[in-house]
Each structure stands twice: as structure tokens, then as C-alpha cells.
XYZ file of C-alpha atoms in Angstrom:
652
model
C 87.267 68.042 16.091
C 84.196 65.803 16.349
C 81.131 66.910 14.396
C 77.559 65.695 14.603
C 74.762 65.973 12.062
C 71.535 66.894 13.833
C 67.991 66.702 12.438
C 65.653 69.447 13.695
C 62.156 69.810 12.220
C 63.100 68.549 8.784
C 66.406 70.439 8.575
C 69.905 69.004 8.909
C 72.524 70.974 10.814
C 76.237 70.260 11.185
C 77.201 70.920 14.832
C 80.920 70.876 15.737
C 81.820 69.926 19.291
C 84.970 71.547 20.655
C 84.636 69.937 24.053
C 83.782 66.233 24.179
C 82.695 66.556 27.790
C 79.691 68.556 26.618
C 76.428 66.745 27.231
C 73.823 65.383 24.845
C 71.532 68.095 26.205
C 74.078 70.743 25.139
C 74.186 69.232 21.643
C 70.401 69.459 21.393
C 70.333 73.073 22.588
C 73.112 74.062 20.176
C 71.234 72.444 17.288
C 68.002 74.237 18.253
C 69.935 77.554 18.572
C 71.306 77.127 15.030
C 67.845 76.169 13.780
C 66.321 79.312 15.325
C 69.100 81.484 13.889
C 68.170 80.354 10.354
C 64.482 81.233 10.790
C 63.110 84.780 10.446
C 60.642 84.103 13.267
C 63.127 82.096 15.347
C 61.079 78.979 14.543
C 58.280 80.277 16.770
C 60.409 80.333 19.947
C 61.497 83.305 22.027
C 64.574 81.571 23.459
C 66.440 78.272 23.357
C 65.782 77.709 27.058
C 62.026 77.416 26.567
C 62.359 74.585 24.022
C 61.754 71.155 25.500
C 63.022 68.210 23.501
C 64.430 64.722 23.584
C 67.172 63.270 21.391
C 67.469 59.918 19.672
C 69.940 58.217 17.390
C 68.959 58.117 13.730
C 70.274 54.560 13.555
C 67.679 52.461 15.357
C 65.954 55.493 16.942
C 67.377 54.735 20.397
C 66.720 57.505 22.950
C 69.749 59.272 24.432
C 70.117 60.492 28.015
C 70.474 64.277 27.973
C 72.970 64.130 30.876
C 75.421 61.778 29.129
C 78.479 63.298 27.489
C 78.743 63.240 23.713
C 82.094 61.504 24.119
C 80.500 58.564 25.938
C 77.244 58.334 23.992
C 78.110 59.103 20.372
C 80.580 58.177 17.693
C 82.313 60.876 15.686
C 80.177 62.047 12.757
C 77.076 60.310 14.114
C 73.567 61.402 13.080
C 71.035 62.290 15.750
C 67.522 63.729 15.787
C 66.088 66.412 18.063
C 62.366 65.864 18.630
C 60.658 68.948 20.022
C 57.812 68.232 22.434
C 54.369 69.067 21.075
C 55.407 69.116 17.433
C 52.857 67.851 14.912
C 54.574 67.398 11.601
C 52.957 68.175 8.263
C 51.926 65.230 6.052
C 54.802 65.918 3.643
C 57.439 65.884 6.383
C 60.244 63.427 5.610
C 61.169 61.548 8.801
C 64.751 60.596 9.451
C 63.925 56.930 8.911
C 61.684 55.067 6.440
C 58.822 52.842 7.531
C 59.945 49.656 9.265
C 62.935 51.269 10.973
C 63.225 48.294 13.326
C 64.255 46.207 10.309
C 66.915 48.631 9.123
C 68.492 49.013 12.551
C 69.506 45.347 12.243
C 71.522 46.023 9.084
C 75.027 44.593 9.152
C 77.569 45.483 6.507
C 78.084 42.404 4.316
C 81.486 40.783 3.873
C 80.786 38.832 0.681
C 80.949 40.277 -2.824
C 79.114 39.650 -6.082
C 81.191 40.276 -9.200
C 79.192 42.043 -11.902
C 79.953 41.822 -15.612
C 76.606 43.120 -16.885
C 75.508 39.748 -18.223
C 75.166 37.146 -15.481
C 73.108 38.780 -12.705
C 69.993 36.769 -11.772
C 66.740 37.926 -10.219
C 67.638 36.043 -7.051
C 71.032 37.790 -6.924
C 69.365 41.164 -7.345
C 66.840 40.551 -4.571
C 69.682 39.469 -2.267
C 71.618 42.611 -3.167
C 68.504 44.563 -2.247
C 68.461 42.873 1.150
C 72.022 44.035 1.735
C 73.570 40.548 1.716
C 76.417 41.400 -0.669
C 78.748 44.144 -1.780
C 79.596 44.698 -5.450
C 82.784 44.647 -7.475
C 83.405 44.587 -11.220
C 85.030 41.776 -13.135
C 88.302 42.666 -14.915
C 86.520 42.157 -18.250
C 83.839 44.681 -17.290
C 86.471 47.223 -16.224
C 88.193 46.874 -19.599
C 84.886 47.333 -21.455
C 84.055 50.455 -19.466
C 87.492 51.969 -20.160
C 87.254 51.331 -23.907
C 83.797 52.865 -24.048
C 84.951 55.990 -22.216
C 87.838 56.484 -24.640
C 85.305 56.939 -27.448
C 83.545 59.710 -25.483
C 86.812 61.475 -24.693
C 87.698 61.488 -28.381
C 84.287 62.937 -29.339
C 84.703 65.746 -26.817
C 88.277 66.452 -27.912
C 87.312 66.587 -31.588
C 84.138 68.600 -30.797
C 81.983 66.196 -32.807
C 78.239 66.893 -32.654
C 76.702 63.909 -30.844
C 73.331 63.792 -29.072
C 73.518 64.179 -25.302
C 77.265 64.646 -25.307
C 77.715 67.940 -27.165
C 74.006 68.748 -27.673
C 70.936 69.304 -25.549
C 68.297 66.641 -24.907
C 64.923 65.747 -26.386
C 63.545 68.764 -28.232
C 66.943 70.466 -27.765
C 68.831 67.765 -29.664
C 69.853 70.293 -32.335
C 71.227 72.778 -29.819
C 75.028 72.467 -29.752
C 76.645 73.065 -26.350
C 80.179 74.550 -26.137
C 82.898 72.404 -24.547
C 83.228 74.789 -21.628
C 79.674 73.956 -20.521
C 79.544 70.179 -21.105
C 79.914 69.356 -17.404
C 77.231 71.898 -16.497
C 75.013 70.302 -19.151
C 75.161 66.940 -17.349
C 74.478 68.430 -13.905
C 71.550 70.430 -15.265
C 70.179 67.260 -16.845
C 70.188 65.426 -13.514
C 68.721 68.349 -11.575
C 65.928 69.155 -14.019
C 64.936 65.515 -14.478
C 64.706 64.939 -10.705
C 60.993 65.724 -10.785
C 59.425 62.641 -9.202
C 56.702 62.681 -6.557
C 55.312 60.311 -3.947
C 56.849 58.242 -1.183
C 60.505 57.269 -1.540
C 61.417 53.732 -2.465
C 62.284 51.581 0.526
C 66.002 51.011 1.216
C 65.714 47.490 -0.230
C 64.200 48.720 -3.484
C 66.609 51.647 -3.744
C 69.480 49.223 -3.265
C 68.110 46.966 -5.998
C 67.700 49.920 -8.347
C 71.263 51.093 -7.708
C 72.682 47.568 -8.099
C 70.873 47.024 -11.381
C 72.077 50.379 -12.717
C 75.649 49.378 -11.857
C 75.100 46.067 -13.654
C 73.950 47.819 -16.834
C 76.818 50.319 -16.733
C 79.238 47.396 -16.325
C 78.323 46.254 -19.839
C 80.459 49.085 -21.194
C 77.992 50.659 -23.629
C 77.128 53.863 -21.735
C 80.400 55.793 -21.958
C 80.657 56.317 -18.191
C 84.211 56.515 -16.851
C 85.576 53.734 -14.666
C 86.373 56.310 -11.973
C 82.745 57.456 -11.781
C 81.385 53.917 -11.868
C 83.688 52.945 -9.007
C 82.297 55.879 -7.000
C 78.771 54.592 -7.635
C 79.860 51.140 -6.432
C 81.437 52.636 -3.304
C 78.140 54.371 -2.481
C 76.292 51.068 -2.929
C 78.767 49.178 -0.743
C 78.361 51.791 1.997
C 74.556 51.527 1.623
C 74.273 55.241 0.810
C 70.940 55.306 -0.987
C 69.475 58.431 -2.627
C 65.896 59.577 -2.068
C 63.946 58.185 -5.049
C 60.222 59.068 -5.288
C 58.210 56.128 -6.587
C 56.122 58.105 -9.106
C 57.060 60.085 -12.201
C 58.330 57.662 -14.834
C 56.490 56.911 -18.083
C 59.066 54.253 -18.988
C 59.866 55.693 -22.392
C 63.321 57.236 -22.518
C 63.966 54.956 -19.607
C 62.974 55.692 -16.015
C 64.279 59.234 -16.249
C 62.825 60.745 -13.067
C 63.688 57.900 -10.643
C 67.178 57.447 -12.082
C 67.757 61.199 -11.970
C 66.933 61.211 -8.259
C 69.380 58.329 -7.930
C 72.090 60.349 -9.685
C 71.193 63.508 -7.744
C 72.116 61.891 -4.459
C 75.355 60.558 -5.908
C 76.442 64.079 -6.898
C 75.794 65.204 -3.314
C 72.425 66.912 -3.748
C 68.967 66.085 -2.434
C 68.374 63.534 0.306
C 70.133 60.246 0.962
C 69.654 57.403 3.426
C 72.061 55.043 5.131
C 71.643 52.801 8.180
C 74.019 55.124 9.993
C 72.330 58.412 9.151
C 68.691 57.866 8.314
C 67.441 60.454 5.811
C 69.805 63.393 5.623
C 71.306 65.783 3.092
C 73.245 63.668 0.600
C 76.484 65.623 1.063
C 76.463 64.883 4.808
C 75.714 61.196 4.333
C 78.504 60.751 1.777
C 80.945 62.665 3.972
C 80.031 60.573 7.009
C 81.009 57.462 5.049
C 84.246 58.946 3.731
C 82.909 59.330 0.179
C 83.135 62.214 -2.299
C 80.197 63.411 -4.402
C 80.537 62.445 -8.055
C 81.738 65.180 -10.417
C 80.015 64.444 -13.703
C 82.098 64.346 -16.866
C 80.635 64.797 -20.368
C 77.910 62.211 -21.105
C 77.915 60.787 -17.563
C 74.655 62.350 -16.429
C 72.930 60.789 -19.417
C 74.686 57.478 -18.716
C 73.348 57.417 -15.167
C 69.699 58.196 -15.950
C 68.979 56.467 -19.281
C 67.546 52.981 -18.627
C 64.618 50.901 -17.348
C 66.093 49.946 -13.978
C 63.099 51.175 -11.973
C 60.776 48.940 -13.994
C 63.209 46.044 -14.056
C 64.333 46.062 -10.422
C 60.766 46.212 -9.112
C 59.881 43.634 -11.756
C 62.540 41.271 -10.442
C 61.116 41.573 -6.947
C 57.665 40.902 -8.385
C 58.882 37.783 -10.196
C 60.576 36.376 -7.091
C 57.568 37.034 -4.859
C 55.087 35.773 -7.449
C 57.006 32.524 -7.825
C 57.166 32.057 -4.059
C 53.454 32.634 -3.472
C 52.517 30.494 -6.480
C 54.347 27.497 -4.998
C 52.716 28.009 -1.617
C 49.281 28.488 -3.166
C 49.447 24.843 -4.290
C 50.133 23.692 -0.731
C 47.312 25.789 0.733
C 44.876 24.596 -1.946
C 45.854 20.981 -1.190
C 45.098 21.561 2.478
C 41.705 23.057 1.616
C 40.952 20.104 -0.676
C 41.583 17.761 2.273
C 39.288 19.767 4.558
C 36.535 19.795 1.926
C 37.029 16.052 1.322
C 37.943 16.384 -2.320
C 39.592 13.897 -4.672
C 43.063 13.689 -6.211
C 41.755 11.948 -9.342
C 41.811 15.284 -11.194
C 45.593 15.399 -10.776
C 46.259 12.084 -12.508
C 49.360 12.145 -14.739
C 47.559 11.046 -17.893
C 45.099 13.947 -17.713
C 47.911 16.487 -17.762
C 49.906 14.638 -20.383
C 47.088 15.325 -22.848
C 47.586 19.071 -22.358
C 51.376 19.450 -22.195
C 51.748 22.692 -20.253
C 54.775 22.762 -17.985
C 53.211 24.877 -15.228
C 50.014 22.818 -15.214
C 51.959 19.557 -14.939
C 54.072 20.884 -12.062
C 51.021 21.995 -10.072
C 49.370 18.605 -10.560
C 52.606 16.944 -9.468
C 52.708 19.005 -6.269
C 49.136 18.018 -5.431
C 50.032 14.350 -5.939
C 53.190 14.677 -3.860
C 51.200 16.137 -0.958
C 48.020 14.041 -1.225
C 48.961 10.633 -2.680
C 47.465 8.294 -0.087
C 49.727 5.408 -1.143
C 52.711 7.570 -0.217
C 51.229 9.693 2.597
C 48.271 7.890 4.263
C 45.501 10.289 5.226
C 42.797 9.416 7.725
C 40.684 12.250 6.358
C 40.918 10.833 2.815
C 40.115 7.343 4.024
C 37.008 8.627 5.841
C 35.292 9.472 2.512
C 36.794 6.862 0.199
C 33.356 5.475 -0.686
C 31.306 8.683 -0.581
C 28.602 9.319 -3.192
C 29.914 12.623 -4.535
C 30.773 12.687 -8.243
C 32.801 15.845 -8.837
C 34.672 18.566 -7.011
C 34.161 22.248 -7.773
C 36.451 23.884 -10.318
C 38.253 25.794 -7.558
C 39.693 22.463 -6.427
C 40.004 20.212 -9.456
C 41.046 22.935 -11.931
C 43.928 24.343 -9.852
C 46.585 23.064 -12.308
C 44.789 24.589 -15.278
C 44.187 27.965 -13.621
C 47.678 28.488 -12.267
C 49.995 30.508 -14.485
C 53.481 29.293 -15.282
C 55.557 32.249 -14.101
C 58.310 33.024 -16.556
C 61.363 34.710 -15.172
C 61.730 38.261 -16.414
C 65.146 38.907 -17.887
C 67.193 41.470 -16.032
C 69.840 41.574 -18.736
C 68.338 44.217 -21.007
C 70.905 46.579 -22.398
C 69.476 50.010 -21.695
C 70.337 53.319 -23.212
C 69.614 55.772 -25.972
C 73.018 57.017 -27.054
C 75.034 53.782 -26.884
C 78.804 53.588 -27.236
C 80.313 50.792 -29.348
C 84.028 50.814 -28.612
C 84.878 48.249 -31.309
C 83.339 50.595 -33.914
C 84.650 53.740 -32.207
C 81.246 55.397 -32.505
C 78.001 56.139 -30.710
C 74.564 55.226 -32.053
C 71.197 56.589 -30.963
C 68.755 53.756 -30.359
C 65.766 52.886 -28.215
C 66.856 50.183 -25.785
C 65.717 52.459 -22.975
C 62.066 51.905 -23.947
C 60.188 49.964 -21.282
C 57.507 48.317 -23.430
C 58.773 44.759 -23.090
C 59.102 44.656 -19.290
C 55.846 46.630 -18.990
C 53.944 43.979 -20.955
C 55.623 41.162 -19.036
C 54.663 42.751 -15.705
C 51.082 43.387 -16.827
C 50.820 39.701 -17.691
C 52.446 38.717 -14.398
C 49.872 40.748 -12.445
C 46.995 39.082 -14.293
C 48.453 35.623 -13.798
C 49.232 35.948 -10.097
C 45.864 37.608 -9.403
C 44.106 34.386 -10.411
C 45.724 32.688 -7.422
C 43.776 35.056 -5.170
C 40.588 34.863 -7.240
C 40.417 31.082 -6.949
C 41.568 31.173 -3.312
C 38.735 33.533 -2.351
C 36.216 31.065 -3.841
C 37.741 28.256 -1.770
C 37.453 30.439 1.356
C 33.754 30.833 0.522
C 33.399 27.045 0.302
C 35.164 26.611 3.650
C 32.928 29.190 5.364
C 29.622 28.149 3.759
C 28.117 25.195 5.705
C 26.027 24.076 2.726
C 29.244 23.516 0.767
C 31.715 22.462 3.465
C 29.711 20.284 5.875
C 31.501 22.321 8.572
C 30.098 24.883 11.045
C 29.169 28.212 9.473
C 32.171 30.527 9.246
C 34.297 27.851 10.899
C 33.326 28.626 14.479
C 31.207 27.041 17.199
C 28.259 28.915 18.719
C 27.585 30.774 15.481
C 25.659 33.970 16.079
C 27.414 34.606 19.354
C 30.640 34.205 17.359
C 31.156 35.395 13.762
C 34.334 33.427 13.085
C 35.777 33.910 9.598
C 32.810 35.923 8.264
C 34.702 39.218 7.822
C 38.036 37.591 7.067
C 36.298 36.296 3.947
C 35.042 39.831 3.243
C 38.621 41.090 3.475
C 39.704 38.496 0.928
C 36.831 39.500 -1.361
C 37.786 43.185 -1.051
C 41.408 42.461 -1.989
C 40.379 40.352 -4.984
C 38.063 43.106 -6.190
C 40.798 45.725 -5.846
C 43.144 43.479 -7.814
C 40.683 43.372 -10.700
C 41.157 47.121 -11.184
C 44.917 46.882 -10.702
C 45.133 44.176 -13.363
C 44.088 46.575 -16.103
C 47.253 46.614 -18.250
C 49.229 49.847 -18.067
C 51.247 49.020 -21.197
C 48.215 49.670 -23.439
C 48.332 53.323 -22.422
C 50.573 56.020 -23.884
C 50.846 59.796 -23.639
C 53.141 61.860 -25.834
C 55.873 63.651 -23.848
C 58.930 65.849 -24.418
C 57.278 68.020 -27.071
C 56.305 64.923 -29.108
C 59.918 63.690 -29.250
C 58.972 60.826 -26.951
C 55.602 60.248 -28.573
C 55.059 56.652 -27.461
C 55.681 55.564 -23.880
C 55.309 52.285 -21.980
C 53.983 53.320 -18.548
C 56.166 50.484 -17.256
C 56.830 52.105 -13.877
C 53.156 51.800 -12.979
C 53.110 48.243 -14.380
C 55.889 47.337 -11.932
C 54.431 49.104 -8.903
C 50.916 47.769 -9.341
C 52.165 44.220 -9.926
C 53.768 44.367 -6.477
C 50.492 45.608 -4.974
C 48.635 42.756 -6.669
C 51.145 40.237 -5.318
C 50.850 41.582 -1.772
C 47.060 41.257 -1.977
C 47.425 37.676 -3.259
C 49.691 36.850 -0.314
C 47.114 38.253 2.111
C 44.182 36.392 0.545
C 46.113 33.123 0.690
C 46.990 33.866 4.319
C 43.247 33.966 5.068
C 42.703 30.677 3.226
C 45.595 29.091 5.124
C 44.014 30.092 8.439
C 40.571 28.924 7.329
C 41.849 25.543 6.121
C 43.712 24.948 9.387
C 40.575 25.918 11.316
C 38.627 23.436 9.212
C 41.042 20.706 10.295
C 39.985 21.352 13.908
C 36.451 20.138 13.094
C 37.752 16.927 11.492
C 39.859 15.862 14.462
C 40.894 13.318 15.607
C 41.364 12.429 11.923
C 44.746 13.411 10.523
C 45.725 14.530 7.063
C 48.928 13.587 5.195
C 52.321 14.000 6.859
C 53.451 17.070 4.849
C 50.124 18.834 5.378
C 50.229 18.049 9.096
C 53.646 19.743 9.143
C 52.097 22.804 7.501
C 49.294 22.743 10.070
C 51.882 22.555 12.896
C 53.744 25.545 11.450
C 50.573 27.638 11.405
C 49.655 26.565 14.934
C 53.114 27.668 16.114
C 52.031 31.281 15.496
C 48.193 31.198 15.520
C 46.113 29.211 17.982
C 42.797 27.550 17.014
C 39.707 29.750 16.800
C 37.601 28.687 19.784
C 35.667 31.933 20.126
C 35.865 35.386 18.523
C 39.022 37.414 19.082
C 41.028 40.162 17.381
C 41.675 38.585 13.965
C 43.975 41.023 12.139
C 47.131 39.864 14.007
C 46.367 36.260 13.002
C 46.172 37.231 9.331
C 49.417 39.173 9.641
C 51.147 36.213 11.298
C 49.956 33.852 8.551
C 51.088 36.370 5.920
C 54.586 36.330 7.420
C 54.649 32.545 7.074
C 54.169 33.020 3.337
C 56.855 35.671 2.851
C 59.540 34.642 5.351
C 62.188 32.590 3.582
C 63.508 30.605 6.536
C 60.203 29.524 8.090
C 57.753 29.605 5.225
C 55.007 27.175 4.294
C 57.068 26.217 1.238
C 60.183 25.369 3.281
C 58.135 23.023 5.475
C 56.551 21.162 2.562
C 59.441 21.278 0.072
C 61.420 18.289 1.461
C 58.377 16.027 1.057
C 57.721 17.260 -2.487
C 61.329 16.707 -3.543
C 61.504 13.296 -1.861
C 58.396 12.261 -3.768
C 60.002 13.517 -6.980
C 63.126 11.430 -6.401
C 61.221 8.253 -5.549
C 59.025 8.149 -8.633
C 60.333 7.106 -12.029
C 59.128 9.268 -14.928
C 57.298 7.681 -17.805
C 59.182 7.659 -21.094
C 56.071 7.662 -23.297
C 56.104 10.868 -25.404
C 53.124 13.155 -25.033
C 53.082 14.802 -28.435
C 55.566 16.202 -30.946
C 55.350 19.621 -29.280
C 55.412 18.519 -25.652
C 57.727 19.959 -23.036
C 60.334 17.608 -21.625
C 58.911 17.258 -18.140
C 61.321 14.721 -16.702
C 60.185 13.496 -13.324
C 56.875 15.321 -13.622
C 55.416 12.594 -15.864
C 54.520 10.037 -13.238
C 51.462 7.917 -12.525
C 50.813 7.530 -8.832
C 47.766 5.293 -8.884
C 46.960 6.358 -5.328
C 44.887 9.112 -3.825
C 41.204 9.541 -3.088
C 38.845 7.339 -5.022
C 35.462 8.881 -5.693
C 34.920 8.960 -9.444
C 34.355 12.014 -11.638
C 32.410 12.450 -14.860
C 34.691 15.097 -16.366
C 33.419 17.330 -19.142
C 35.000 17.158 -22.562
């Protein structure tokens, strides 16, 4: 007998359908009737017949015709939503779909797998898992490790040995011994009580990353989870069944207890869960719709699922990937601005950067040379001011290599856990690998470093908009006064930079004692991860404004052309944003430019990258050593000899 799961005013109802010739309208009425039956006031209605509604699929939110039959319009076990006319939902109402539903409706179940062993997952792999590009399976070695670890736990339970979190309570209750008959209840209670997070749920991508990273850590074989349970977790991931995980509530001390508890709660069939098929629904319904069983926790398994820093680390991996991407593109945008402001490339000479052997600095200088070297890429704009009388460029142009941070990849291979199982020693040991201090510090530093890209970009936007500094029309528009041009776009950039300054205050310097002073030093790493992503988004938006402003500046230098790679960047921008002839609605332009910085297939970096790499291949590195402590820079140590030619009197 077909059954449908129907969402009515925040409640999920299972509605069986004995007759498949019944209509969609009948299904809606039956769901409303059941909803009214469960309410003491009938939900505010006197009868089902007075309720007016429409029905849509939860997957993609497509509207359904009330006269169609359920047999023709729906699949068995499909999720639908009844929307009652005139309803105004409360602010805390959880809709059936997260923000950006149009993106999730395009989800296609992947066919490729990534094999996890707990040791070889990269940040790029994790981000791709978050995007739903792969399913997961364990390597045979990981399966063997997990089995051996579980055998130790089974022996402890059988021998009734007193071990923290397995046969005792948690935190302050570590000395309370729990009888064997209640060990399973102990684990369920742990998950339920620790599911105390608040705030918006993580997006499906971030929930998927969190779940994938937890699987990766469990695959190491130190947690004591059973292979059967871990395989159930993997099956939920592969079906894209993602628990409701509030973004706030972790102090990053005994791991990310609250977020990971919400993760485990969904897996045991409680709380909310999301899938592309169902939208948000009760976890038990979502699992059932995908042919999955809720996990039945064995001794120690609740603790195994919730003890770790995967919230911090998974969001941190996204932050690292996005920071690296925007850092590369910031160099290209700054190079374009330098052309518009008629700057020099002398500050990017190889010998200057060889004196200060910093790998990130040398790479930025190399990118500027690869984009601006007039011997390699002739520029009519550069040639137009070859013999100008200016002596120096502002720091925001010539100090780009020194200001840019070298983004170090955060390791996603931390072994997390408090009570760790060492199968080769046949024992468990209480430790502190769940503490989030290290990733918290790394993410605080990342936020500070990437923020500087926006800080220096905002100053370049000021130079582009200020006619006394740019030699261009004020605010990059003709008929100034009648038109305001980029005046408020610059204000937006300034606002974002100012907000970032507050967000860059390090969270890892803070600590509050929790769990009755058992966890008396915490990392606050969850906030470090979340705010680093907010900082990065602001940086992307500021650089989007600079990209638009630089391209608008090019309009006033025509018919002169810049270098070939920068002309390609200009063409990419003009494919989505037309020149600014007179004032118009600007926000969509900024959004379109922002997409060019975050889209992988059509980004500013993808347009310029072939020219940068070609330049790298065609230039022979110098073999002269820099200093005994220098990095090996390979092809970065090159002397172009080209570029713009006005001289600088650089400070010592």
C-alpha cells in the first residue's frame, strides 16, 4: 500500500493511500484532517472543507495539480507539503527545505566512490564530498582496524571493567558506574541530552562534510565503534540523509559535542533529517523512505559518534579552500587595478623578493609578473605611461606580495577522541585529542590573513573612485552629480572591511569552564570556524566590487588595451555585467561579479590560470641560492627584465 509523508504547518504526517486513483486534493484534505485531529482546537478550523490549500513536492518545491491522481503524480513514499492559504509562519518555523532550494533540487546521486582509510582524505576531497560528488566506502585495512578496536570494547563490557564512557557516566559523572543492563540506554541518553544546539541548521553541503569527516575519523579504528554501525552511518551519507545540526552550541573542548550529538540523533531516527527527496522531515521517516534502519547504539558507540572536532575541522576545510581560491584571484584583480591606475611592475622584480625569501610573497610577485610583463604580454596602457614623471606607487599596489598571507593548508587528519581504543595494546586510554585548540588557532590566523586581502582591496577601490588619485572621472561615471557611480559600492566595501575587523578578534584566546569544571579550558573553535567563513565571504564581496571598479576604469582608458590575460578577465566580467554608462540598480552587478569569484568552472582564476602557468613553463629559474634558510622556489625565481619602467626610490 503506497504511503506519503505530508508536511502540514511544521508537522509530518504519514498518510496511507488505499486507492491510487485518489486525487492530490484528497491527499491534502486527508493530511489536514489528521492534523486537525491531533490538535485540541482543531488547528483553528471548524471543518476540513473550509481549509484552502495548495500542495507542492518537497523535492524542488514543484506545485501539484489538485485534480491529478496520486498514482500519476507521485512516487511511492514521496514527501509533499500542504501550504494553507493565509498562513504566516513563526520565525522559528523550520521549512521543508533549506535556503537555496533551487540548488538542491538539481542534486543527482553520485556514481563514483572515495575510499576512506582515515589518513589520506584531503581538504579538496572533503569539499567535493560536501558537494555530493562522491559516495563513501571503507578500505579493507580500515575495516580490519575498526573490527579490532570493537573487540576491545566487547571484552571490557563482558568483563565488566570500569572504563570511562563505556561502563561509567560522563564528565562529572565519571565515577558513577552504570550496570550492564543499562549501557545501551546510557549511550542513547548521552546523544539526546547533548543535542542542545541552537541557531540555523548547517546547509546540506556543510552537514555532508561534517558527516564525511566523522566517518573518516571513525575509519581510523581508535573509537571502538562497530563495523556494523559505521556501515550504517556510511549508508546514510551515501543516501544523502543529513541530520538537522544547529550551527551554534559547541565550545570545542571535549570535541564539538552539541553538533555531533545532533548528527548522531538523526542517525538513531530522532529529531529532524534532510534529504533531496524529502526536504526536512522527521528522521525516522526520511531513513525509512530511503530503505534505511535507525542505528541501535551499542556500548561506547554514542561517545564514539560525538567525541571529535569535526564541526571545527569540516568548516575549517571549507574556509581553507575558499581562502586559497580568493587569494589567487585577489592577485589578478589587483594586477588589473594596477594597470588602470598606471602603476609599475618594478616592485615585483625577482631580486627584490629573493632578499626576503617568503614563499607566498614570491608567488604573488610571480603572478603579477606573469600577468603584467610587457615583454611577454604587450600592454598599450603600460606603454602610454612608460616615461611618466611619477616616482612611486602607493603601498596598496607595490606591497601586494608583502601583505598577502601564505595560506597553509589545515590538516584534516587529526585523530579525535577522549577515550581512545588501542587494539594492539588491548586497552583504552583517556586523552585529549578532542580538544579544538589547534584548529581554532589556525582558523583565527586564517581569518586575520584573508581579511587583509579585503583591507588592501578597499583602499584600491578608494584610489579608483577618487579622481585626485586615479586621473579618472569621480566614482568612475560620466555626468557626476547626476550619476553617483561607484560611490556607495565603495561604502559597501568599507562596511564589510569594518565588520571583518571585529570578526578577526581571535576566539581561541577565550575560554569558559564547563561541565562542572571538568572541562575547565575550552577552545571556542566552532566560532573560530564559523566567523572565518563570514570573513571570507566578505573578502569575496569586497574583491567583487574592486573587480567591477577596475573593469569600469578600463572603459575610460579605451581604445588602449591591457595585457592579453587581463583582457580575458575583462571579457569574462563583461559577459555578465555591462559597462556603467549611467546609474542603475547595482546590487545584481556585485552579486554577478561575486559569482565569478566563487564559481569553479567560470571563475576569474580559471580564465587567467593558463597564462600564468604558460609563463611559468617558459621562464628558466635562477640557480643562485638566496640564503641558507631560503625556501626552494623552483620556477618562481625568475628575472623578467620587462614591465613598466618608471623608477622608484624604495625605502630601506
